[in-house]
XYZ file of C-alpha atoms in Angstrom:
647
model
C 56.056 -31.511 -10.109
C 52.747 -31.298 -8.633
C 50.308 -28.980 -8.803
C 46.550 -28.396 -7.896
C 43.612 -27.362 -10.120
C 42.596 -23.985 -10.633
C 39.569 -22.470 -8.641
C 36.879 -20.778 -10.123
C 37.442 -16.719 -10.293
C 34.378 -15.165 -10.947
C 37.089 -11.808 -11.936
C 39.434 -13.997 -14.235
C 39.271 -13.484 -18.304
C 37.844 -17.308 -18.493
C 35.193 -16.971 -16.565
C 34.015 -14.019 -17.339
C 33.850 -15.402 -21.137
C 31.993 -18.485 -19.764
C 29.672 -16.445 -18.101
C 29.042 -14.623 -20.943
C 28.745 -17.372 -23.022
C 25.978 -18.435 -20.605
C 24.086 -15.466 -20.854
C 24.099 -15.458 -24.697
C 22.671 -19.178 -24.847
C 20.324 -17.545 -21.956
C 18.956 -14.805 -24.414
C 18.715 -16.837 -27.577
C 16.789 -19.593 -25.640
C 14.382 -16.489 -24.536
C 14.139 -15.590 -28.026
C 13.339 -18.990 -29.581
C 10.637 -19.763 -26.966
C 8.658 -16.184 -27.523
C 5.576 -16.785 -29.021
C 7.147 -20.129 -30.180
C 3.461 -21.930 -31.496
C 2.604 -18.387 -33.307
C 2.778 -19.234 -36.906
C 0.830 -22.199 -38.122
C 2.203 -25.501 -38.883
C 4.054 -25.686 -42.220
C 3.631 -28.975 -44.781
C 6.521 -30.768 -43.357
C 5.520 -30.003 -39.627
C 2.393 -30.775 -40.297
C 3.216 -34.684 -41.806
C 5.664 -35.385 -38.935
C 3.377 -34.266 -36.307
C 0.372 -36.311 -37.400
C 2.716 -39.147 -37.347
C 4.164 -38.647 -34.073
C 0.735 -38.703 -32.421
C -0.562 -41.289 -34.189
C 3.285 -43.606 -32.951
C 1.917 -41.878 -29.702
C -1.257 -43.521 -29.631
C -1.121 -47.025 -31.132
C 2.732 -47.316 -29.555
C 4.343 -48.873 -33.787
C 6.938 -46.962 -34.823
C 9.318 -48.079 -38.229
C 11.990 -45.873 -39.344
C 10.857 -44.280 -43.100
C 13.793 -42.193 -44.480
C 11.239 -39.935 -46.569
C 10.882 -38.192 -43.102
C 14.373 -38.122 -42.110
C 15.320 -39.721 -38.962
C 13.200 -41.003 -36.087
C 14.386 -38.803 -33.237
C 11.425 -35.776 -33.304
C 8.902 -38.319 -33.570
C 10.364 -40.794 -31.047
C 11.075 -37.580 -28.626
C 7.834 -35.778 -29.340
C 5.867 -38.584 -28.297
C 7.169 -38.206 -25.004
C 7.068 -34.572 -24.560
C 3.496 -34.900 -25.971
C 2.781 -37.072 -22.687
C 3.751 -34.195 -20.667
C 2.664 -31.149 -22.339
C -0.723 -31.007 -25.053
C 0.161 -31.535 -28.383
C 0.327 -27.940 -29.296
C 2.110 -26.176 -32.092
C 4.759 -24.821 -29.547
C 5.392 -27.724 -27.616
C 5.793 -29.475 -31.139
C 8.628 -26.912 -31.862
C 9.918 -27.639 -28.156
C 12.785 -29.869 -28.487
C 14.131 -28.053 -31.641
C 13.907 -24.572 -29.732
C 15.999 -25.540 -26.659
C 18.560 -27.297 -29.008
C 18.876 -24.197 -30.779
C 18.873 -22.058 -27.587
C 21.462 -24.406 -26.373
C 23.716 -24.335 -29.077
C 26.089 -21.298 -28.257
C 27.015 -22.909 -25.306
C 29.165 -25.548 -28.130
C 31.394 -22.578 -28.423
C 32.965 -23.090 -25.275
C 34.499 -26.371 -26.808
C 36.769 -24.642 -29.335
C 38.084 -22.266 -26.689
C 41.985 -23.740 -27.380
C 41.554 -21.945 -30.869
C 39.485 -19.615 -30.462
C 40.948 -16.369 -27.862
C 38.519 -15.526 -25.346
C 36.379 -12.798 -27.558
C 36.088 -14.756 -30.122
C 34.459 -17.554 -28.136
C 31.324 -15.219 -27.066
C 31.250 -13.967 -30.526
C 30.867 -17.101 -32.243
C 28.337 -17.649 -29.064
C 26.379 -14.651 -30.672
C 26.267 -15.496 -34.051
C 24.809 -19.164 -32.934
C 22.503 -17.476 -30.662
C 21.093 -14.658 -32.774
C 21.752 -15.429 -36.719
C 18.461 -14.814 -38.392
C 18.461 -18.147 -40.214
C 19.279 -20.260 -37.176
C 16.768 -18.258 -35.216
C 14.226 -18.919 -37.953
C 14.736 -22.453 -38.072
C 15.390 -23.421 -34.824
C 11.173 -22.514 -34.213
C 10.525 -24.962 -36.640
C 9.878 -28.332 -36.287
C 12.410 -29.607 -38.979
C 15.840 -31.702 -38.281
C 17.978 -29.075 -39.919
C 19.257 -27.241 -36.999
C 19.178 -30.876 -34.834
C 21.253 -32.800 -37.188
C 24.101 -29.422 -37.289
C 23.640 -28.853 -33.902
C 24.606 -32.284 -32.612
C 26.932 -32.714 -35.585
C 29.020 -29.471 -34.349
C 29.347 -30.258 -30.492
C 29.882 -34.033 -31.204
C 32.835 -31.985 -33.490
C 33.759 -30.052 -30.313
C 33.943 -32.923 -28.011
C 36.189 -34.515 -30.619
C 38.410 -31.266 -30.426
C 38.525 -31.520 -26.975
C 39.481 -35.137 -26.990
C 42.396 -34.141 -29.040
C 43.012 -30.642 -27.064
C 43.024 -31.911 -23.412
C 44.483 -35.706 -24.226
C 41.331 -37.001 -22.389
C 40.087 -40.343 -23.940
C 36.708 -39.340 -21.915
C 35.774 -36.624 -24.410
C 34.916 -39.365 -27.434
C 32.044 -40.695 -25.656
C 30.073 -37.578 -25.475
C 31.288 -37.274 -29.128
C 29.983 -40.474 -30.178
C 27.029 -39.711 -28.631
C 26.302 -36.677 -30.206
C 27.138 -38.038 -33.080
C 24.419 -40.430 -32.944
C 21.959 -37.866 -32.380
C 22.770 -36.239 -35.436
C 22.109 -39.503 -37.695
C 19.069 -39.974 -35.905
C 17.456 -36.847 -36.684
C 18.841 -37.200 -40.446
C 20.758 -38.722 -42.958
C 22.564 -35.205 -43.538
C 25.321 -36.398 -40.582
C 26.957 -38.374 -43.551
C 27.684 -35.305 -45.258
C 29.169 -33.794 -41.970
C 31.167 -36.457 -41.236
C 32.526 -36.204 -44.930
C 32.792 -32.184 -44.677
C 34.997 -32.991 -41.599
C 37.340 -35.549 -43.109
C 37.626 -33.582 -46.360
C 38.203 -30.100 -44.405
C 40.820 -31.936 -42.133
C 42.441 -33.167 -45.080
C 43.074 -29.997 -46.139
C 44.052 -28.639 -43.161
C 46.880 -31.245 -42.834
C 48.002 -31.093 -46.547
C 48.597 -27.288 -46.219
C 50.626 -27.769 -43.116
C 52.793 -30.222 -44.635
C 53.021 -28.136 -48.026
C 54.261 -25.114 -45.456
C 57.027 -27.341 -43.587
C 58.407 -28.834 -46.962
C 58.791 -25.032 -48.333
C 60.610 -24.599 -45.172
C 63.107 -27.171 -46.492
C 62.030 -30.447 -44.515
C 60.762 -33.343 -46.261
C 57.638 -35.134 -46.356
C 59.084 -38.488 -44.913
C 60.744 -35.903 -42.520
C 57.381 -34.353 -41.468
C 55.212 -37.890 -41.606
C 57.938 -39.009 -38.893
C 57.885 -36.339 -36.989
C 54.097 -36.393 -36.778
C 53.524 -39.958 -35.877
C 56.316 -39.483 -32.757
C 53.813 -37.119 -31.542
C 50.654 -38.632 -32.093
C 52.456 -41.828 -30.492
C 53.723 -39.348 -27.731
C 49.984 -37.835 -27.136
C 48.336 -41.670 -26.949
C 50.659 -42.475 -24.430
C 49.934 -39.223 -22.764
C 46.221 -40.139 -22.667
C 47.038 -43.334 -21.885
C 49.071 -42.511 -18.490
C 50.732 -45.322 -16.544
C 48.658 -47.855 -18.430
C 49.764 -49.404 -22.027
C 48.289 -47.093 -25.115
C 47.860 -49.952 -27.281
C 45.375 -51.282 -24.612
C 43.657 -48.018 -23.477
C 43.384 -46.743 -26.664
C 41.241 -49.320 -28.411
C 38.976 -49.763 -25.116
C 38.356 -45.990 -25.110
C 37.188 -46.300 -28.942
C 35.018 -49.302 -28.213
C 33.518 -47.694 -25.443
C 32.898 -44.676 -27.909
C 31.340 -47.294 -31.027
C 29.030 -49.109 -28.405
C 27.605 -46.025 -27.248
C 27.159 -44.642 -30.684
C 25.651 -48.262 -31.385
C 23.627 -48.032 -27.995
C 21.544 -44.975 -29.227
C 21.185 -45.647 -33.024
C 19.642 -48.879 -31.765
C 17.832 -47.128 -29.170
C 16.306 -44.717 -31.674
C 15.788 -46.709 -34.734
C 14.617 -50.157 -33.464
C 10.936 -50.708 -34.842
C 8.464 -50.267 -31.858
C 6.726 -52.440 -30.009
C 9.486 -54.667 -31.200
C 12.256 -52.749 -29.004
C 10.209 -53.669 -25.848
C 9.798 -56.987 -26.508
C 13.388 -57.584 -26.830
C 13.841 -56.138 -23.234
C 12.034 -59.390 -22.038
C 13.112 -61.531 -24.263
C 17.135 -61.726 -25.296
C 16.730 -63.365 -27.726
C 15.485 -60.742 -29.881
C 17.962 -58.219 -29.741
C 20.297 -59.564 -32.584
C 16.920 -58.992 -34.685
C 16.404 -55.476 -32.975
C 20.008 -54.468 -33.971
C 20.305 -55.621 -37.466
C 16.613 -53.961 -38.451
C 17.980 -50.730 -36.563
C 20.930 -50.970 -38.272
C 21.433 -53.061 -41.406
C 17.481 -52.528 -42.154
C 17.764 -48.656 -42.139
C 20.683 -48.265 -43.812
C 19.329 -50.157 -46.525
C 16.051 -48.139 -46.839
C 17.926 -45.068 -46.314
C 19.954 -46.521 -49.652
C 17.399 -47.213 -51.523
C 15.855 -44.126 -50.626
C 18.253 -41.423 -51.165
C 21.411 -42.658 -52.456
C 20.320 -45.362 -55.351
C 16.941 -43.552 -55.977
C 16.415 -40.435 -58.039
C 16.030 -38.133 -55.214
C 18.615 -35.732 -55.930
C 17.704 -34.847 -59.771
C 17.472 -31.495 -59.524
C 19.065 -28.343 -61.117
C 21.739 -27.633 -59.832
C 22.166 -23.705 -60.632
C 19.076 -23.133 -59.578
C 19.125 -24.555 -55.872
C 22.786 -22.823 -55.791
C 21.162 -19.375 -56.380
C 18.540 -19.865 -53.798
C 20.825 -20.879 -51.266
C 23.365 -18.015 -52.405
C 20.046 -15.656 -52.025
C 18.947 -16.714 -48.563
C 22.013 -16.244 -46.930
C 22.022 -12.796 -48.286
C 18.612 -12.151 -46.580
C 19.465 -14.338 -43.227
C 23.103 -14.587 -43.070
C 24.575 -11.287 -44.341
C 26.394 -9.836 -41.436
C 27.821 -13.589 -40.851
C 29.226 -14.208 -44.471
C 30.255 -10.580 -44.704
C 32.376 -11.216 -40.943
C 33.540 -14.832 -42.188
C 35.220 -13.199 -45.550
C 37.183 -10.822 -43.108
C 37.708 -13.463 -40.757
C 39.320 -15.569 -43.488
C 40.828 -13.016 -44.871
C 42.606 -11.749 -41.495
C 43.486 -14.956 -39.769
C 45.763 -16.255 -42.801
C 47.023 -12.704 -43.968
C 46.709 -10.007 -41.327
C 48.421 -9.597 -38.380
C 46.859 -9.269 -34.877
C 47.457 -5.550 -33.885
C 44.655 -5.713 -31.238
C 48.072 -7.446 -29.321
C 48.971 -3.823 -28.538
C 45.662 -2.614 -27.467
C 45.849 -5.710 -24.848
C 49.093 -4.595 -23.665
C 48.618 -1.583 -23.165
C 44.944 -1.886 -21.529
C 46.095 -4.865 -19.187
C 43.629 -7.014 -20.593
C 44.327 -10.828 -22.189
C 42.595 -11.617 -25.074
C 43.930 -14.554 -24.674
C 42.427 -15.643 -21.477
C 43.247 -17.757 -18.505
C 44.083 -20.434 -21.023
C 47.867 -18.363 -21.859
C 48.533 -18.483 -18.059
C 48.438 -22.156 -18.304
C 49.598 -23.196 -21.350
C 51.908 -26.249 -21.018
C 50.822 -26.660 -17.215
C 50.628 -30.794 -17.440
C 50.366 -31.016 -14.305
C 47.004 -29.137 -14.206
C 45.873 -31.002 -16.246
C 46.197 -34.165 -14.921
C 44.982 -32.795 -11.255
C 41.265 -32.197 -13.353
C 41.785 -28.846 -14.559
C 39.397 -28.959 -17.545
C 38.884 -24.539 -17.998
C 41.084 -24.111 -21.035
C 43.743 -25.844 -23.395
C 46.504 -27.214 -21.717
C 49.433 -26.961 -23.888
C 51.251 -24.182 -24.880
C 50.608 -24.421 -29.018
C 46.962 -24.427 -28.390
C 45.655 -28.115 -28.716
C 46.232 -30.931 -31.710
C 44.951 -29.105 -34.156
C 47.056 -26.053 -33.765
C 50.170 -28.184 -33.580
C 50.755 -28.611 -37.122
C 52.508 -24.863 -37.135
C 50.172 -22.210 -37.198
C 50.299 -21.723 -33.327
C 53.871 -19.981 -33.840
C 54.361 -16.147 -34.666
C 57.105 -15.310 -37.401
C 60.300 -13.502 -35.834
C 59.243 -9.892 -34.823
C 55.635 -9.984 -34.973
C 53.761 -8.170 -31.888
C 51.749 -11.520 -29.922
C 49.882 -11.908 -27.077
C 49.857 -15.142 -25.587
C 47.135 -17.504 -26.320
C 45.945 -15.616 -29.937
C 48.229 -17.109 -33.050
C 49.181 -13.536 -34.528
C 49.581 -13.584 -38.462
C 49.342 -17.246 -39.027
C 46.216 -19.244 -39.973
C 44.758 -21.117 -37.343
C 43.764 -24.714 -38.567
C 40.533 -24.821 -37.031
C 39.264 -21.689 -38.448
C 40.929 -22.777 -42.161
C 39.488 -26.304 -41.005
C 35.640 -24.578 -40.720
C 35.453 -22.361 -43.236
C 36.560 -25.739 -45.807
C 33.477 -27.165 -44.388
C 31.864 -24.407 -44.672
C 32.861 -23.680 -48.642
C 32.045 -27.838 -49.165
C 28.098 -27.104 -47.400
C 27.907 -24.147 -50.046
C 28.687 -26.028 -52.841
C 27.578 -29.421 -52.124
C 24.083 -28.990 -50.550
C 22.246 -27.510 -53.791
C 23.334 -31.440 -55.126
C 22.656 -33.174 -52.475
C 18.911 -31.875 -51.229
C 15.526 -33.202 -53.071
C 13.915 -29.587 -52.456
C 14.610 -26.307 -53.366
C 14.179 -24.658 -49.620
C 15.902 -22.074 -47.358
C 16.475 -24.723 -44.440
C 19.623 -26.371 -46.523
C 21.751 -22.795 -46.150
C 21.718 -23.613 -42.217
C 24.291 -26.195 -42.933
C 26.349 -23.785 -44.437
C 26.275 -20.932 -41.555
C 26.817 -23.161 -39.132
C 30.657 -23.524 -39.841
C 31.008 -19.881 -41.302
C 30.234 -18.601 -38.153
C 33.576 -19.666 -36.933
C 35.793 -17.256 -39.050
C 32.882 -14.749 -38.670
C 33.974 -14.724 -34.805
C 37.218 -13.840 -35.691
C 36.252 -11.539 -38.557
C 33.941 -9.270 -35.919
C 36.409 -9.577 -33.107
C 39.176 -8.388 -35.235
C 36.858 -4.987 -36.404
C 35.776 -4.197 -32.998
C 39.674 -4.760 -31.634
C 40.956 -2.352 -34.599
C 38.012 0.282 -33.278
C 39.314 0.072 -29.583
C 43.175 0.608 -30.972
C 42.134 3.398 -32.852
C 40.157 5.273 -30.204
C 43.133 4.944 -27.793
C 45.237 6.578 -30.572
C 42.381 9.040 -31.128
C 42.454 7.910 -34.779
C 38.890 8.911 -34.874
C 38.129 8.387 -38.389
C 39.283 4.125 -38.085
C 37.212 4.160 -34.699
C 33.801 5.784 -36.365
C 34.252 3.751 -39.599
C 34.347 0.400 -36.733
C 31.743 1.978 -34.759
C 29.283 2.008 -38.022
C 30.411 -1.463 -39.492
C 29.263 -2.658 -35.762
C 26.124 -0.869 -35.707
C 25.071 -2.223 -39.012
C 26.160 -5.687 -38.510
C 23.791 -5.664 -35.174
C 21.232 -4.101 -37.516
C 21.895 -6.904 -39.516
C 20.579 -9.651 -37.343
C 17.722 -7.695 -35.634
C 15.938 -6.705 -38.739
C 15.914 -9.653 -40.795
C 14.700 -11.689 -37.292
C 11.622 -9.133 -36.877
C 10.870 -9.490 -40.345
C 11.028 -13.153 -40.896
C 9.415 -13.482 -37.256
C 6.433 -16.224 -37.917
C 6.394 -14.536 -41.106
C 4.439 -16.277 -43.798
C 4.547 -13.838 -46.678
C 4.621 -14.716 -49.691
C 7.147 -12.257 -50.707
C 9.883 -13.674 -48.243
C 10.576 -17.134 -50.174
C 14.087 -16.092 -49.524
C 13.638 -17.240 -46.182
C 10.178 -18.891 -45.687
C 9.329 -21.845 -47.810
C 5.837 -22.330 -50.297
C 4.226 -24.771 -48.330
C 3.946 -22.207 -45.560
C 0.268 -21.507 -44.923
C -1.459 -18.316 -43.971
C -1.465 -17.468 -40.112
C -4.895 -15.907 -41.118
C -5.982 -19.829 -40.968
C -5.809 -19.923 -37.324
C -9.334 -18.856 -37.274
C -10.903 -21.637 -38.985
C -8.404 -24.100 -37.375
C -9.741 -23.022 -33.917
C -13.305 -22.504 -34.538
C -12.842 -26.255 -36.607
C -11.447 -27.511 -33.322
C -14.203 -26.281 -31.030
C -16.675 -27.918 -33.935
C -14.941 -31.189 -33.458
C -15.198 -31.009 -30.038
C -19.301 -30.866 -29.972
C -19.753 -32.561 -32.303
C -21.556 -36.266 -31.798
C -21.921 -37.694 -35.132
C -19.868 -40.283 -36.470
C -17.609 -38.242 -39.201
C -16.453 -34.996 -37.866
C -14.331 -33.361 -40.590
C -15.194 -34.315 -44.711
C -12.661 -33.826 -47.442
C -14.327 -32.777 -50.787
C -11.570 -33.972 -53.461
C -11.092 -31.472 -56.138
C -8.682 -30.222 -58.478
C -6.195 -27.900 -56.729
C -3.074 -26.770 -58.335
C -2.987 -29.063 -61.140
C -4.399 -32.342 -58.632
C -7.243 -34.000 -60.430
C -8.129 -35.441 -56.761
C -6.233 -33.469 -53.979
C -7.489 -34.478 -50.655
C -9.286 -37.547 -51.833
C -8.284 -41.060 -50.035
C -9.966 -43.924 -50.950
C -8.431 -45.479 -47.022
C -7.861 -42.969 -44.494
C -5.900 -45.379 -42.357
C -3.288 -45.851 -44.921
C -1.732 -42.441 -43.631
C -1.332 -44.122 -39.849
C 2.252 -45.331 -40.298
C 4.658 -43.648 -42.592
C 2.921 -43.565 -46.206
C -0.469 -42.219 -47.983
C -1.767 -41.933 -50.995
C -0.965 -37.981 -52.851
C -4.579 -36.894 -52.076
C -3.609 -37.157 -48.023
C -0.625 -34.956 -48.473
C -2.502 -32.145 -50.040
C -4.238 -31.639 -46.745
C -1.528 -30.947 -45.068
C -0.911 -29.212 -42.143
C -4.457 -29.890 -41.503
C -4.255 -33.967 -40.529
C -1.892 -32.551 -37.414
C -4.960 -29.903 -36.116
C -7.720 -32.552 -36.977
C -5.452 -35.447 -35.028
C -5.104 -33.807 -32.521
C -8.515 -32.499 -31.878
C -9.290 -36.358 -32.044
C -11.686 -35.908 -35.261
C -12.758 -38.829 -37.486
C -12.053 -37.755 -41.242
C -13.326 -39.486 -44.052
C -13.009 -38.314 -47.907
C -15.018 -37.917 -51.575
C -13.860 -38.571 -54.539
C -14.012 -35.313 -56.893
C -17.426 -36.896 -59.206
C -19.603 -37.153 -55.738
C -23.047 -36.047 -55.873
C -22.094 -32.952 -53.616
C -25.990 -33.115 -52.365
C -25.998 -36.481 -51.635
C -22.655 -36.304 -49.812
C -23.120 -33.369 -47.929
C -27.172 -33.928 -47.292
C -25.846 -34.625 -43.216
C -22.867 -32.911 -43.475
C -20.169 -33.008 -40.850
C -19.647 -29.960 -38.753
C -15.935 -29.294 -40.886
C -15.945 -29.475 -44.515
C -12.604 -28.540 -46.423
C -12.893 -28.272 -50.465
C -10.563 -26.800 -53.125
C -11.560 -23.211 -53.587
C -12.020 -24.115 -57.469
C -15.037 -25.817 -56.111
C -16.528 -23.724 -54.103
C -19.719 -22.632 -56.232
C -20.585 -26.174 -56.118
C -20.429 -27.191 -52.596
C -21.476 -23.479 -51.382
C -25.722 -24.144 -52.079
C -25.482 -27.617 -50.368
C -23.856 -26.455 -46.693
C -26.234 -23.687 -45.611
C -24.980 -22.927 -41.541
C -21.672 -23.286 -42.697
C -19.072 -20.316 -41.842
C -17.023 -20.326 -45.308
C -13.214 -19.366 -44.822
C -11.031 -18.933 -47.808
C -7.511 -19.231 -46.680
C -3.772 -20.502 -48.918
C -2.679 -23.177 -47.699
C 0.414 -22.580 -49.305
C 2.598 -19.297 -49.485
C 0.493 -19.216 -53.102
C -1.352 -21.287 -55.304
C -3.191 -23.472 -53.131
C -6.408 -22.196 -51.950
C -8.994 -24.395 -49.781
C -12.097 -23.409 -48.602
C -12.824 -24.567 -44.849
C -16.542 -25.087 -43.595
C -17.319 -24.853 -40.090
C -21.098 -24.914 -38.917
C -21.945 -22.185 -36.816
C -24.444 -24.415 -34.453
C -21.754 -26.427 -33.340
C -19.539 -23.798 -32.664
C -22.127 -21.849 -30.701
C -22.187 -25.365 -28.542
C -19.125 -25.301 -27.910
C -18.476 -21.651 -26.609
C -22.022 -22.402 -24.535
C -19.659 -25.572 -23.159
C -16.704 -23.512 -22.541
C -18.572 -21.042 -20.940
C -20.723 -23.265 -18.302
């Protein structure tokens, strides 16, 4: 039988759901790159961007697992030599990712019918939370982003019988670890979730009177009979491995790449004999930091309850309309049959897409047609049982109808482990750690909207007008639902929103100074440019005081340096020279020739205040609350520079 692969039809049900897919990713891109350096640098932005322009500058790198992996710093470096360090280009690589990231639904399409595809496009593309944090220069959305499509690339793998599909797996893979540690938690959220998965399936065939060494049998025949299909005319017990060594040296190939200590990396490209030393410190030598770090330390002592509630109370304020979808998507795809079938029949459409009119065409396959799953129960993971309909229940082809689909029971597991394991597993109390749970609940939250909106359209046609309003509304809101909670939490840094925005958000209203500090720095031709006053600041007996400000070049400072922060970031990149007084300093002595930028602890501002006369005085948080600075800028050298900028 031979047969030829399909062309593209710009009219057909798949490609109009690809294209649509396209134009979601399109628009959330859009929407992550508005206005993308508006809101000041948080803490944590502000510590990895000082470091990434210093590894910029001197060229030393060594992984520290107290900021996560090396990948933003490693990557920013080079963007940085392309674009100015900016607060938007800083946010860059984090923003496309996220903007990106609907286009991963496209992988599950053999489980997911056509409209549910694009809807789990949307709710990646436009979920407050994601939005949020995917204009933030953080790892959260990196390490789930590239932890979900290295998961659909696996899927695929297993879908399509292509041994191909593991490398870009094991490659995304590998990007997740090296933006965080967190990708060890995936990895065991996908084994436990599968687990599950394949215990309920063989639970439902031994109630249906066959037994487990009946079902184990029948399950290694077809994995054997799927290996040898990947395999084709060559022996599986050969292909096989070589595909999954290609797939563990190219994992290997970019962990190394990543986490190799710089300058040491380049060295070893002209000299071989290095790169056993490269591998093991990029390797062995991370992993055991990483250990030492966050596994054997004390890291995770936290309580418990406490970083549940928070989590449970941002996705209420960023993730309602998903959770609320997910519960119905759960809720319908294991109990409710699909009486949208009806509606498709009778409207000539196929929810199901181009992928029903191929199902089981082998021969497609094998010719290169990649558009959709290949085999009539939907792909590996829906041929454990779920991709059959009981004995008189209305089905369209291509959408399981009153059966549970494994990969949606398979997500939401995940999903329910993120929930409960995160609040045990993160150091800080913060918003970012619910990402990792809406990431897999917007999977049955795809199915859950689909199915409301395909109820509405069967109800109008039967003029039930009363099921078709009540759709209309849930709709309405739900879109309500992600608009509002975006515009609110837009660059926010209110104090009132900890819900969404962490405390060591600063002000925007410090912009000012940070500009007018900047244009200071600039005109400035003395040898210190910016001055730390040490004080005590929210019970610090000597915030911003460091006795060596080169100890912060690397990876590590002393506690005073990270009480500046954001501010190292806007001072490093300005190219100022900072030095630092210890809180007892004669203030008039110190501040007799005092640098253009002078930054004190509001608590001790009626003691620096009589000795810095020309000085514009800003009082700004530079947390979301209890952390006030006051920021000195002389008005002469300002003046200079707007004379400079303007001739």
């Amino acid at each position: 039988m031979s047969s030829s692969p399909r062309r593209w039809s710009p009219g057909s049900v798949g490609s109009r759901s690809l294209l649509a897919v396209v134009a979601i990713a399109v628009a959330g891109l859009a929407l992550r790159l508005f206005d993308l350096g508006g809101r000041v640098f948080h803490w944590d932005e502000g510590r990895v961007g000082y470091w990434t322009l210093r590894y910029a500058e001197t060229g030393e790198f060594a992984y520290a697992p107290i900021i996560h992996g090396p990948f933003l710093r490693i990557v920013n470096a080079t963007v940085f030599g392309v674009l100015p360090p900016t607060d938007g280009t800083a946010r860059l690589v984090v923003a496309v990712v996220g903007g990106l990231l609907p286009l991963s639904a496209w992988l599950f399409r053999a489980h997911l019918d056509r409209a549910e595809v694009v809807a789990l496009a949307a709710f990646l593309a436009f979920n407050p939370l994601l939005v949020y944090y995917s204009r933030f220069m953080r790892n959260d959305v990196l390490v789930g982003g590239f932890a979900l499509v290295a998961l659909g690339f696996a899927v695929r793998a297993l879908d399509t019988r292509r041994l191909r599909y593991l490398y870009p797996s094991a490659a995304f893979l590998a990007l997740s670890l090296s933006t965080k540690a967190n990708t060890i938690l995936y990895v065991l959220c996908f084994a436990g979730a599968a687990a599950l998965v394949v215990d309920h399936r063989l639970v439902r065939r031994v109630h249906a009177g066959e037994s487990v060494r009946g079902v184990w049998r029948a399950w290694r025949a077809a994995a054997g009979e799927a290996l040898r299909d990947a395999s084709g005319d060559r022996p599986a017990r050969l292909v096989v491995p070589a595909h999954l060594l290609g797939a563990a040296l190219t994992f290997l190939a970019i962990i190394v790449a990543l986490y190799a200590p710089r300058p040491l990396l380049y060295a070893s490209l002209e000299d071989p004999s290095l790169w056993l030393t490269v591998i093991h410190e990029a390797t062995v030598g991370s992993a055991r930091e990483l250990v030492d770090l966050w596994i054997a330390g004390d890291m995770q002592s936290n309580p418990y309850l406490e970083f549940l509630g928070h989590e449970l109370e941002t996705l209420a304020y960023g993730a309602a309309v998903v959770c609320a979808f997910a519960i119905v998507g759960v809720v319908v795809d294991g109990y409710v049959s699909d009486t949208s079938a009806t509606v498709a029949e009778d409207t000539g459409r196929d929810p199901g897409g181009d992928a029903a009119r191929t199902a089981g065409d082998d021969a497609a396959r094998t010719a290169g047609d990649d558009a959709g799953p290949t085999r009539a129960d939907g792909g590996a993971l829906a041929r454990s049982g779920e991709g059959a309909s009981p004995p008189g229940a209305a089905t369209v082809p291509g959408i399981p109808a009153g059966r549970s689909r494994a990969f949606v029971a398979f997500a939401t597991y995940w999903a329910l482990a993120s929930l409960l394991g995160y609040p045990a597993a993160t150091d800080i109390n913060a918003p970012w750690s619910a990402v990792h749970v809406v990431i897999p609940l917007t999977v049955p939250a795809a199915v859950g909207v689909v199915y409301v909106a395909r109820r509405g359209l069967r109800a109008a046609r039967l003029a039930d007008r009363e099921t078709a309003a009540l759709a209309a509304v849930v709709l309405l809101v739900a879109g309500a639902g992600m608009v509002a909670p975006t515009a609110t939490y837009w660059n926010s840094t209110d104090a009132g929103q900890t819900e969404m925005v962490q405390w060591a958000q600063p002000h925007n209203d410090l912009r000012v100074s940070l500009d007018d500090a900047e244009a200071a720095i600039a005109a400035n031709g003395g040898d210190v440019d910016v001055l730390f006053v040490g004080g005590d600041i929210d019970d610090r007996d000597a915030a911003f005081y460091v006795a060596d400000e080169s100890a912060a070049d690397d990876k590590g400072a002393p506690g005073g340096w990270y009480d500046r922060l954001p501010l190292p970031w806007y001072f490093e990149r300005a190219g100022a020279t900072v030095d630092s007084v210890p809180p007892d300093a004669d203030h008039a002595a110190v501040l007799a020739d005092a640098p253009p930028v002078v930054v004190v602890p509001a608590a001790d501002r009626s003691a620096v205040d009589p000795h810095l006369d020309g000085h514009v005085a800003r009082e700004h948080e530079l947390r979301l609350w209890s952390f006030p600075v006051v920021v000195y800028v002389d008005e002469g050298a300002v003046a200079a520079a707007d004379r400079d900028r303007r001739g």
